Short mmCIF file of C-alpha atoms and ligand atoms in Angstrom, two decimals:
data_model
loop_
_atom_site.label_atom_id
_atom_site.label_comp_id
_atom_site.label_asym_id
_atom_site.label_seq_id
_atom_site.Cartn_x
_atom_site.Cartn_y
_atom_site.Cartn_z
CA MET M 23 28.34 5.38 -5.45
CA THR M 24 31.60 6.23 -3.57
CA ALA M 25 32.34 5.59 -0.02
CA ALA M 26 31.87 9.21 0.74
CA ARG M 27 27.91 8.69 0.91
CA GLU M 28 26.39 9.56 4.06
CA PRO M 29 25.73 6.69 6.30
CA ILE M 30 22.35 6.58 7.53
CA GLY M 31 19.98 4.71 10.42
CA VAL M 32 16.80 3.47 9.59
CA ILE M 33 14.47 2.43 12.67
CA GLY M 34 11.80 0.12 11.68
CA THR M 35 12.35 -2.44 8.82
CA GLY M 36 8.44 -2.72 7.62
CA TYR M 37 8.16 -2.37 3.86
CA VAL M 38 9.09 1.58 4.26
CA GLY M 39 12.26 0.99 6.18
CA LEU M 40 13.42 -2.19 4.61
CA VAL M 41 13.27 -0.45 0.97
CA THR M 42 14.83 2.79 2.22
CA ALA M 43 17.52 0.83 3.58
CA VAL M 44 18.17 -1.28 0.68
CA GLY M 45 17.73 1.71 -1.83
CA PHE M 46 20.40 3.85 0.35
CA ALA M 47 22.77 1.14 0.57
CA GLU M 48 22.43 0.33 -3.41
CA LEU M 49 23.26 3.93 -3.76
CA GLY M 50 26.52 3.54 -1.55
CA SER M 51 25.37 4.33 2.08
CA GLU M 52 26.23 2.04 5.31
CA VAL M 53 22.95 1.59 6.53
CA TYR M 54 22.37 0.49 10.39
CA CYS M 55 18.55 -0.81 10.57
CA VAL M 56 16.99 -1.08 13.91
CA ASP M 57 14.12 -2.90 15.05
CA ILE M 58 12.57 -3.73 18.11
CA ASP M 59 11.48 -7.28 16.86
CA HIS M 60 13.91 -9.47 17.68
CA ALA M 61 12.85 -12.22 15.18
CA LYS M 62 12.89 -10.10 12.38
CA ILE M 63 16.14 -8.89 13.11
CA GLU M 64 17.53 -12.38 13.39
CA LEU M 65 15.92 -13.24 10.02
CA LEU M 66 17.49 -10.02 8.24
CA SER M 67 20.93 -10.73 9.69
CA ARG M 68 20.77 -14.18 7.91
CA GLY M 69 19.88 -12.88 4.78
CA GLU M 70 16.26 -13.68 4.93
CA VAL M 71 13.55 -11.32 4.13
CA PRO M 72 10.29 -11.05 6.33
CA ILE M 73 8.14 -9.69 3.57
CA TYR M 74 7.41 -10.67 -0.18
CA GLU M 75 8.38 -7.61 -2.52
CA PRO M 76 9.97 -8.32 -5.73
CA GLY M 77 13.70 -7.61 -5.83
CA LEU M 78 13.91 -7.15 -2.24
CA ALA M 79 15.82 -10.39 -1.39
CA GLU M 80 18.50 -9.92 -4.26
CA LEU M 81 19.12 -6.27 -3.11
CA ILE M 82 19.50 -7.42 0.28
CA ALA M 83 21.69 -10.09 -0.64
CA ARG M 84 23.90 -7.68 -2.87
CA ASN M 85 24.34 -4.83 -0.20
CA GLY M 86 24.96 -7.37 2.62
CA GLU M 87 28.13 -5.59 3.37
CA ARG M 88 26.78 -2.35 3.96
CA LEU M 89 23.43 -3.24 5.89
CA HIS M 90 23.70 -3.86 9.41
CA PHE M 91 20.77 -4.91 11.52
CA SER M 92 20.24 -4.71 15.17
CA THR M 93 17.64 -4.32 18.07
CA SER M 94 19.57 -1.68 19.72
CA LEU M 95 19.90 2.10 18.72
CA ASP M 96 23.03 2.42 19.75
CA GLU M 97 24.76 1.15 16.44
CA ALA M 98 23.04 3.54 14.30
CA VAL M 99 23.54 6.59 16.53
CA ALA M 100 27.26 5.82 16.76
CA GLY M 101 27.30 5.15 13.06
CA ALA M 102 24.93 7.66 11.30
CA ARG M 103 23.68 11.14 11.84
CA LEU M 104 20.29 11.07 9.83
CA LEU M 105 18.01 8.53 11.56
CA PHE M 106 15.09 7.57 9.28
CA VAL M 107 12.11 6.85 11.30
CA SER M 108 10.01 4.19 9.22
CA VAL M 109 8.04 2.67 12.09
CA GLY M 110 3.93 1.65 11.94
CA THR M 111 1.40 4.38 12.44
CA PRO M 112 -1.69 2.23 12.47
CA PRO M 113 -5.12 3.74 12.97
CA THR M 114 -6.12 3.57 16.35
CA TYR M 115 -9.99 2.46 17.27
CA ALA M 116 -10.92 6.17 16.94
CA GLY M 117 -9.62 6.46 13.39
CA ASP M 118 -6.63 8.69 14.03
CA ALA M 119 -3.29 7.51 13.39
CA ASP M 120 -1.70 5.59 16.55
CA LEU M 121 1.60 7.43 16.95
CA SER M 122 3.23 5.38 19.99
CA ALA M 123 5.74 3.43 17.91
CA VAL M 124 6.83 7.01 16.49
CA LEU M 125 6.71 8.42 19.94
CA ALA M 126 8.99 5.56 21.46
CA VAL M 127 11.61 6.02 18.84
CA VAL M 128 11.66 10.04 20.04
CA GLU M 129 11.74 9.04 23.74
CA ALA M 130 14.74 6.67 23.09
CA MET M 131 16.93 9.18 21.24
CA PRO M 132 20.01 10.69 23.10
CA ALA M 133 20.24 14.48 23.40
CA SER M 134 22.67 15.62 20.56
CA ALA M 135 23.33 18.20 18.02
CA GLU M 136 24.76 15.81 15.57
CA HIS M 137 21.88 14.10 14.97
CA ALA M 138 18.45 14.15 13.07
CA LEU M 139 15.33 12.34 13.10
CA VAL M 140 13.79 11.99 9.68
CA MET M 141 10.38 11.30 9.63
CA LYS M 142 9.28 8.69 6.95
CA SER M 143 6.37 7.37 8.67
CA THR M 144 3.02 8.83 7.67
CA VAL M 145 1.95 11.06 10.26
CA PRO M 146 -0.56 13.65 10.85
CA CYS M 147 0.26 17.16 9.87
CA GLY M 148 1.27 18.95 13.00
CA THR M 149 3.05 15.57 14.49
CA GLY M 150 6.57 16.89 13.81
CA ARG M 151 5.90 20.43 15.72
CA SER M 152 4.94 18.34 18.82
CA ILE M 153 7.83 16.31 18.46
CA VAL M 154 9.97 18.83 18.55
CA ARG M 155 8.26 20.68 21.36
CA MET M 156 8.77 17.10 23.42
CA LEU M 157 12.13 17.03 22.19
CA VAL M 158 12.85 20.45 24.06
CA GLU M 159 10.73 19.82 27.15
CA ALA M 160 13.17 16.49 27.44
CA GLY M 161 16.30 18.89 27.15
CA LYS M 162 16.91 17.16 23.57
CA GLY M 163 16.09 20.50 21.70
CA ASP M 164 19.20 20.23 19.76
CA LEU M 165 18.07 17.11 17.62
CA ALA M 166 17.30 18.38 14.19
CA TYR M 167 13.88 17.08 12.62
CA VAL M 168 13.00 16.71 9.18
CA SER M 169 9.85 15.38 7.51
CA CYS M 170 10.54 13.14 4.44
CA PRO M 171 7.34 11.32 3.48
CA GLU M 172 7.43 8.28 1.45
CA PHE M 173 5.55 7.81 -1.84
CA LEU M 174 6.51 3.81 -2.69
CA LYS M 175 3.97 1.34 -3.71
CA GLU M 176 4.01 -2.16 -2.63
CA GLY M 177 4.71 -4.51 -5.25
CA SER M 178 6.79 -2.13 -7.20
CA ALA M 179 8.64 -0.53 -4.03
CA LEU M 180 12.22 -0.65 -5.41
CA ALA M 181 11.33 1.08 -8.66
CA ASP M 182 9.55 3.64 -6.99
CA PHE M 183 12.62 4.20 -4.59
CA THR M 184 14.68 4.59 -7.63
CA HIS M 185 12.50 6.92 -9.74
CA PRO M 186 10.41 8.73 -7.52
CA ASP M 187 7.98 11.37 -8.84
CA ARG M 188 9.08 13.59 -6.26
CA VAL M 189 11.22 13.71 -3.26
CA VAL M 190 9.67 16.18 -0.49
CA VAL M 191 11.76 17.40 2.46
CA GLY M 192 10.60 19.53 5.36
CA ASP M 193 12.25 21.42 7.67
CA ASP M 194 11.50 24.16 10.15
CA GLY M 195 15.09 24.55 11.66
CA ASP M 196 18.41 25.80 10.54
CA GLY M 197 18.47 23.26 7.51
CA TRP M 198 21.61 21.12 7.95
CA ALA M 199 19.87 17.99 8.11
CA ALA M 200 17.34 18.83 5.42
CA ASP M 201 20.31 19.65 3.27
CA ALA M 202 22.01 16.36 3.86
CA VAL M 203 18.69 14.23 3.24
CA SER M 204 18.21 15.95 0.01
CA GLU M 205 21.76 15.61 -0.85
CA LEU M 206 21.40 11.83 -0.19
CA TYR M 207 18.18 11.66 -2.78
CA ALA M 208 20.37 13.93 -5.34
CA PRO M 209 21.67 10.97 -7.40
CA LEU M 210 17.80 9.89 -8.18
CA GLY M 211 17.25 13.36 -10.08
CA ALA M 212 14.03 13.51 -8.88
CA PRO M 213 12.29 17.03 -8.52
CA LEU M 214 12.94 18.10 -4.85
CA VAL M 215 10.18 20.02 -2.85
CA ARG M 216 12.00 21.72 -0.04
CA THR M 217 9.15 22.98 2.24
CA ASP M 218 8.17 23.26 6.09
CA VAL M 219 7.66 20.08 8.09
CA ALA M 220 3.74 20.72 8.60
CA SER M 221 3.51 21.08 4.61
CA ALA M 222 5.70 17.98 4.03
CA GLU M 223 3.29 16.27 6.25
CA MET M 224 -0.09 17.16 4.33
CA ILE M 225 1.61 16.66 1.11
CA LYS M 226 1.66 12.87 2.07
CA LEU M 227 -1.72 12.84 3.31
CA ALA M 228 -3.10 14.69 0.52
CA SER M 229 -1.54 12.82 -1.90
CA ASN M 230 -3.25 9.51 -0.94
CA ALA M 231 -6.45 10.93 -0.37
CA PHE M 232 -6.43 12.47 -3.66
CA LEU M 233 -5.52 9.02 -5.40
CA ALA M 234 -8.60 7.23 -3.36
CA THR M 235 -10.65 10.19 -4.51
CA LYS M 236 -9.59 9.54 -7.98
CA ILE M 237 -10.44 5.71 -7.54
CA SER M 238 -13.53 6.31 -5.72
CA PHE M 239 -14.57 8.68 -8.47
CA ILE M 240 -14.15 6.09 -11.13
CA ASN M 241 -15.80 3.52 -9.59
CA GLU M 242 -19.00 5.55 -9.31
CA ILE M 243 -18.48 6.54 -13.38
CA ALA M 244 -18.39 2.89 -13.87
CA ASN M 245 -21.57 1.92 -11.61
CA VAL M 246 -23.14 4.83 -13.75
CA CYS M 247 -21.82 3.16 -16.88
CA GLU M 248 -23.37 -0.18 -16.09
CA GLU M 249 -26.93 1.58 -15.84
CA THR M 250 -26.37 3.87 -19.09
CA GLY M 251 -24.63 1.25 -21.26
CA ALA M 252 -21.37 3.01 -21.46
CA ASN M 253 -18.04 1.09 -20.98
CA VAL M 254 -15.59 2.64 -18.24
CA LEU M 255 -12.48 1.21 -19.77
CA GLU M 256 -13.40 3.72 -22.97
CA VAL M 257 -14.47 6.44 -20.35
CA ALA M 258 -11.29 6.25 -18.56
CA ARG M 259 -9.36 6.35 -21.60
CA GLY M 260 -10.98 9.20 -23.09
CA VAL M 261 -10.98 11.21 -19.79
CA GLY M 262 -7.52 10.33 -18.90
CA LEU M 263 -6.06 11.54 -22.06
CA ASP M 264 -6.85 15.37 -20.72
CA GLN M 265 -3.32 15.98 -19.37
CA ARG M 266 -4.89 17.79 -16.45
CA ILE M 267 -6.62 14.35 -15.11
CA GLY M 268 -4.04 11.96 -16.39
CA PRO M 269 -4.57 8.16 -17.23
CA LYS M 270 -3.15 6.91 -13.94
CA PHE M 271 -5.31 5.76 -10.97
CA LEU M 272 -8.43 5.48 -13.30
CA SER M 273 -9.09 1.73 -13.29
CA ALA M 274 -12.44 0.76 -12.08
CA GLY M 275 -12.71 -2.28 -9.81
CA ILE M 276 -13.89 -3.56 -6.41
CA GLY M 277 -12.20 -0.70 -4.38
CA TYR M 278 -9.06 0.02 -3.06
CA GLY M 279 -7.60 -1.99 -0.35
CA GLY M 280 -4.04 -1.88 1.32
CA SER M 281 -3.11 -0.28 4.54
CA CYS M 282 -2.39 3.05 3.14
CA PHE M 283 -5.65 4.78 1.74
CA SER M 284 -8.21 3.88 4.17
CA LYS M 285 -5.90 4.68 6.93
CA ASP M 286 -4.65 8.18 5.48
CA VAL M 287 -8.17 9.18 4.13
CA SER M 288 -9.43 8.59 7.86
CA ALA M 289 -6.39 10.30 9.35
CA LEU M 290 -6.82 13.23 7.33
CA LYS M 291 -10.71 13.30 7.69
CA LEU M 292 -10.24 13.29 11.55
CA LEU M 293 -7.35 15.70 11.37
CA ALA M 294 -9.67 18.27 9.78
CA ALA M 295 -12.31 17.26 12.14
CA ASN M 296 -10.26 17.84 15.41
CA SER M 297 -9.16 21.13 13.89
CA GLY M 298 -12.70 21.95 13.46
CA TYR M 299 -13.32 21.55 9.68
CA HIS M 300 -15.81 18.79 8.17
CA PHE M 301 -13.85 17.13 5.10
CA GLN M 302 -17.13 16.01 3.58
CA LEU M 303 -15.52 14.91 0.54
CA LEU M 304 -13.54 12.14 2.31
CA SER M 305 -16.95 10.89 3.80
CA ALA M 306 -18.16 9.75 0.43
CA VAL M 307 -14.65 8.72 -0.60
CA THR M 308 -14.66 5.96 2.05
CA GLU M 309 -18.28 4.92 1.76
CA VAL M 310 -17.90 4.58 -2.03
CA ASN M 311 -15.19 2.04 -1.44
CA GLU M 312 -16.86 0.19 1.36
CA LEU M 313 -19.91 -0.24 -1.16
CA GLN M 314 -17.69 -1.19 -4.06
CA LYS M 315 -15.84 -4.13 -2.21
CA ARG M 316 -19.48 -5.46 -1.95
CA ARG M 317 -20.89 -4.77 -5.37
CA VAL M 318 -19.80 -8.32 -6.81
CA LEU M 319 -22.51 -9.85 -4.24
CA SER M 320 -25.21 -7.93 -6.38
CA LYS M 321 -23.67 -9.09 -9.69
CA LEU M 322 -23.79 -12.91 -8.35
CA THR M 323 -27.40 -12.28 -6.80
CA LYS M 324 -28.44 -10.86 -10.02
CA ARG M 325 -27.74 -14.31 -11.64
CA PHE M 326 -28.60 -16.71 -8.84
CA ASP M 327 -31.75 -16.82 -7.07
CA ALA M 328 -29.93 -17.44 -3.54
CA LEU M 329 -26.14 -17.49 -2.67
CA ALA M 330 -26.57 -20.16 -0.35
CA GLY M 331 -24.99 -23.43 -1.30
CA ARG M 332 -23.19 -21.87 -4.46
CA ARG M 333 -19.89 -22.57 -4.95
CA ILE M 334 -18.00 -19.32 -5.61
CA GLY M 335 -14.34 -19.44 -6.81
CA LEU M 336 -12.19 -16.40 -5.64
CA LEU M 337 -9.15 -15.54 -7.70
CA GLY M 338 -6.45 -13.71 -5.63
CA LEU M 339 -6.70 -12.55 -1.90
CA ALA M 340 -3.88 -10.12 -1.94
CA PHE M 341 -5.01 -6.26 -2.23
CA LYS M 342 -2.93 -5.94 -5.43
CA PRO M 343 -0.72 -8.07 -7.33
CA ASN M 344 2.79 -8.77 -6.29
CA THR M 345 2.44 -8.60 -2.59
CA ASP M 346 1.15 -10.96 0.12
CA ASP M 347 -0.02 -8.05 2.07
CA MET M 348 -3.78 -8.75 3.15
CA ARG M 349 -4.16 -5.58 5.03
CA GLY M 350 -7.66 -3.88 3.55
CA ALA M 351 -7.93 -6.35 1.08
CA SER M 352 -11.40 -6.25 -0.72
CA SER M 353 -11.42 -10.08 -0.63
CA LEU M 354 -11.77 -9.98 3.10
CA VAL M 355 -15.09 -8.18 2.54
CA LEU M 356 -16.33 -10.29 -0.24
CA ALA M 357 -15.51 -13.57 1.53
CA ALA M 358 -16.93 -12.80 4.55
CA ARG M 359 -20.08 -11.57 2.64
CA LEU M 360 -20.30 -14.40 0.50
CA SER M 361 -20.20 -16.99 3.64
CA ALA M 362 -22.53 -14.97 5.50
CA GLU M 363 -24.95 -15.73 2.33
CA GLY M 364 -24.30 -19.18 2.75
CA ALA M 365 -22.16 -19.54 -0.43
CA GLN M 366 -18.99 -22.21 -0.22
CA VAL M 367 -16.02 -19.97 -0.81
CA ARG M 368 -13.00 -21.46 -2.22
CA ALA M 369 -9.98 -19.30 -2.83
CA PHE M 370 -6.38 -19.17 -4.26
CA ASP M 371 -3.80 -16.68 -4.17
CA PRO M 372 -0.14 -17.29 -5.37
CA ILE M 373 1.58 -15.67 -2.40
CA ALA M 374 -0.81 -14.18 0.14
CA THR M 375 -2.47 -17.42 1.44
CA ASP M 376 -0.71 -17.64 4.71
CA GLU M 377 -1.44 -13.93 5.29
CA ALA M 378 -5.08 -14.59 4.62
CA ARG M 379 -5.30 -17.69 6.69
CA LYS M 380 -3.74 -15.77 9.71
CA ILE M 381 -6.96 -13.23 9.14
CA MET M 382 -9.37 -15.70 8.29
CA PRO M 383 -8.51 -19.18 9.63
CA GLU M 384 -11.72 -20.53 8.33
CA LEU M 385 -11.36 -19.82 4.73
CA ASP M 386 -10.97 -22.78 2.57
CA CYS M 387 -7.96 -22.02 0.60
CA ALA M 388 -7.17 -24.41 -2.94
CA ASP M 389 -3.40 -25.07 -3.46
CA SER M 390 -3.90 -24.18 -6.91
CA VAL M 391 -5.71 -21.84 -9.44
CA GLU M 392 -7.25 -25.21 -10.81
CA GLY M 393 -8.52 -26.16 -7.13
CA ALA M 394 -10.48 -22.78 -6.76
CA ILE M 395 -12.10 -23.33 -10.18
CA ALA M 396 -13.07 -26.77 -10.11
CA GLY M 397 -16.83 -27.35 -9.38
CA ALA M 398 -17.23 -23.74 -9.23
CA ASP M 399 -20.85 -22.47 -10.14
CA ALA M 400 -19.02 -18.83 -10.33
CA ILE M 401 -15.49 -17.42 -9.94
CA VAL M 402 -14.42 -13.99 -9.21
CA LEU M 403 -11.15 -12.42 -10.09
CA VAL M 404 -10.01 -10.42 -7.00
CA THR M 405 -6.56 -9.72 -7.68
CA GLU M 406 -5.21 -9.30 -11.40
CA TRP M 407 -2.12 -11.68 -10.63
CA PRO M 408 -0.76 -12.37 -14.03
CA GLN M 409 -0.92 -16.16 -13.88
CA PHE M 410 -5.04 -15.45 -13.91
CA LEU M 411 -4.83 -13.49 -16.80
CA ALA M 412 -3.21 -16.23 -19.03
CA LEU M 413 -5.95 -18.68 -17.90
CA ASP M 414 -7.00 -21.19 -20.59
CA TRP M 415 -10.59 -20.08 -20.71
CA ALA M 416 -11.97 -23.56 -22.73
CA ALA M 417 -10.49 -25.55 -19.83
CA VAL M 418 -11.72 -23.24 -17.09
CA ALA M 419 -15.23 -23.73 -18.64
CA VAL M 420 -14.91 -27.47 -18.31
CA ALA M 421 -13.61 -27.47 -15.02
CA MET M 422 -16.57 -25.25 -13.64
CA SER M 423 -20.01 -26.52 -12.96
CA GLY M 424 -21.58 -23.28 -13.60
CA ASN M 425 -20.58 -20.47 -15.88
CA VAL M 426 -20.36 -17.32 -14.45
CA VAL M 427 -17.23 -15.22 -14.48
CA ILE M 428 -16.92 -11.68 -12.82
CA ASP M 429 -14.03 -9.90 -13.38
CA GLY M 430 -13.70 -7.42 -10.37
CA ARG M 431 -10.33 -5.60 -12.03
CA ASN M 432 -11.41 -5.49 -15.48
CA ALA M 433 -8.26 -7.14 -16.14
CA LEU M 434 -9.08 -10.26 -18.18
CA ASP M 435 -9.94 -10.58 -21.84
CA GLY M 436 -13.44 -10.38 -21.85
CA ARG M 437 -14.17 -11.66 -25.43
CA ALA M 438 -11.69 -14.71 -24.89
CA VAL M 439 -13.60 -15.73 -21.81
CA ALA M 440 -17.12 -15.21 -23.46
CA ALA M 441 -15.96 -17.20 -26.49
CA ALA M 442 -15.37 -20.11 -24.13
CA GLY M 443 -19.10 -20.05 -23.77
CA LEU M 444 -18.53 -18.35 -20.16
CA ASP M 445 -20.93 -15.37 -18.79
CA TYR M 446 -18.61 -12.52 -18.38
CA GLU M 447 -19.28 -9.62 -16.41
CA GLY M 448 -16.58 -6.67 -15.32
CA ILE M 449 -16.97 -3.67 -13.30
CA GLY M 450 -18.58 -0.91 -15.10
CA ILE M 451 -18.68 -2.33 -18.70
CA GLY M 452 -22.34 -1.71 -19.53
C1 UGA A 25 0.08 3.84 -1.85
C2 UGA A 25 0.25 5.00 -2.65
O1 UGA A 25 -0.24 4.69 -4.20
C3 UGA A 25 1.73 5.35 -2.41
O2 UGA A 25 1.95 6.24 -3.12
C4 UGA A 25 1.70 5.44 -1.13
O3 UGA A 25 3.20 5.68 -0.93
C5 UGA A 25 1.67 4.10 -0.35
O4 UGA A 25 -0.17 4.03 -0.75
C6 UGA A 25 1.58 4.52 1.19
O5 UGA A 25 1.16 5.59 1.66
O6 UGA A 25 2.23 3.52 1.98
P1 UGA A 25 -0.25 1.08 -1.97
O7 UGA A 25 -1.25 1.05 -0.92
O8 UGA A 25 1.08 0.14 -1.90
O9 UGA A 25 0.41 2.68 -2.20
O10 UGA A 25 -0.78 0.38 -3.13
P2 UGA A 25 -1.60 1.23 -4.45
O11 UGA A 25 -0.79 0.58 -6.17
O12 UGA A 25 -1.64 2.67 -4.53
O13 UGA A 25 -3.03 0.56 -4.81
C7 UGA A 25 -3.93 0.53 -3.47
C8 UGA A 25 -5.10 0.01 -4.03
O14 UGA A 25 -5.72 0.62 -5.17
C9 UGA A 25 -5.09 -1.41 -4.60
O15 UGA A 25 -5.97 -2.32 -3.85
C10 UGA A 25 -5.44 -1.09 -5.93
O16 UGA A 25 -5.83 -2.52 -6.44
C11 UGA A 25 -6.20 -0.19 -5.96
N1 UGA A 25 -6.35 0.37 -7.35
C12 UGA A 25 -5.36 1.23 -7.76
C13 UGA A 25 -7.61 0.57 -8.13
O17 UGA A 25 -8.52 0.33 -7.52
N2 UGA A 25 -7.86 1.36 -9.25
C14 UGA A 25 -6.62 1.79 -9.41
O18 UGA A 25 -6.68 2.87 -10.59
C15 UGA A 25 -5.32 2.30 -8.85
#
């Protein structure tokens, strides 16, 4: 936390960029943030935060003097040697990662032996090597290149920055930039994986693909539990105590959402296919997840002859709590399928309603959780926001027309729900 900390540039001020910027500013670095989005930079310069992430606004305010925002690369290049790239790499129509934003940054960089591009954006394995080739061809071969993938989770991003399980730094060069990046992370005391660029890139993709596989696996176990009378919560507890497996990411539910898992599973699968290898397991991971998002439908149709005209309250829309991110949210599939069946869907989310409306303008959103529950034949817990877990189930039973409660996250106290006279069903609780 001294003035001697290395200054950095951060190109791209989305989740990863902002958290990286604020995290390093908190550790004492001057941070030069760059984004092509003028409106966003203006907002940030005024101290406003364009995304919802717990603690982020406070930390931006606290580090206001060390954080500099601009739409031009010049200030960052003048002020810092290490330029972290954290622009989006969304999926293309073909399912590969769209690298156009990354390549625009590469193109915009000046030739320099004093600077390094530090890749935080998730890119297919082999991207670093291609970028280095492009830099050489453009007469900018002296620029150093480091891969430093990010593992933060939305909703707990700042804690993840401060307490990473590991820091991965990959380089194929003479090492000055990788040394400097490693030094920046040193105060966090995390295990450091120094490796080559391709392996660093693959560590990121393999980590997300493995986590997605773990979720699809427990979801299939949950589905079998329903057929056999076992309880997936008990099963996950017993399985997770095996240290080779571990207890995390064994929560069965209505499928994983978010911008990363589906994108990275697909990117890894296509990367393998483009290299001549058919990654069979990942096809199943994706398919299981898509079916899992629809599983609530079959639970509802078991109870109602037809869904047409039934009023269904959705509790939560965001892909997980503590975020307003709607990308890949299971609620999108659920709401669309229910509406297609003719059900009247009314949803409530404490934070994500505005984002949800951008994607589903026709969705009927209530202003309060009570509004989503009132008169409902069934309610479905979609996102496990704390306020839903604390509901007064006796009052819910009075407010509903019907009595069906589907817990899509196994997060409610099933006994308390049933004690209020409601018909409770979780996922995999046979
Ligand atoms: C994920 C990874 O966890 C991060 O390490 C990674 O950095 C990030 O993607 C990324 O590549 O940017 P994130 O998508 O923010 O993070 O959120 P997660 O907490 O991983 O949750 C993803 C989805 O899986 C959520 O819909 C969540 O509800 C679901 N999930 C998670 C389950 O259904 N079961 C679980 O046991 C855990």
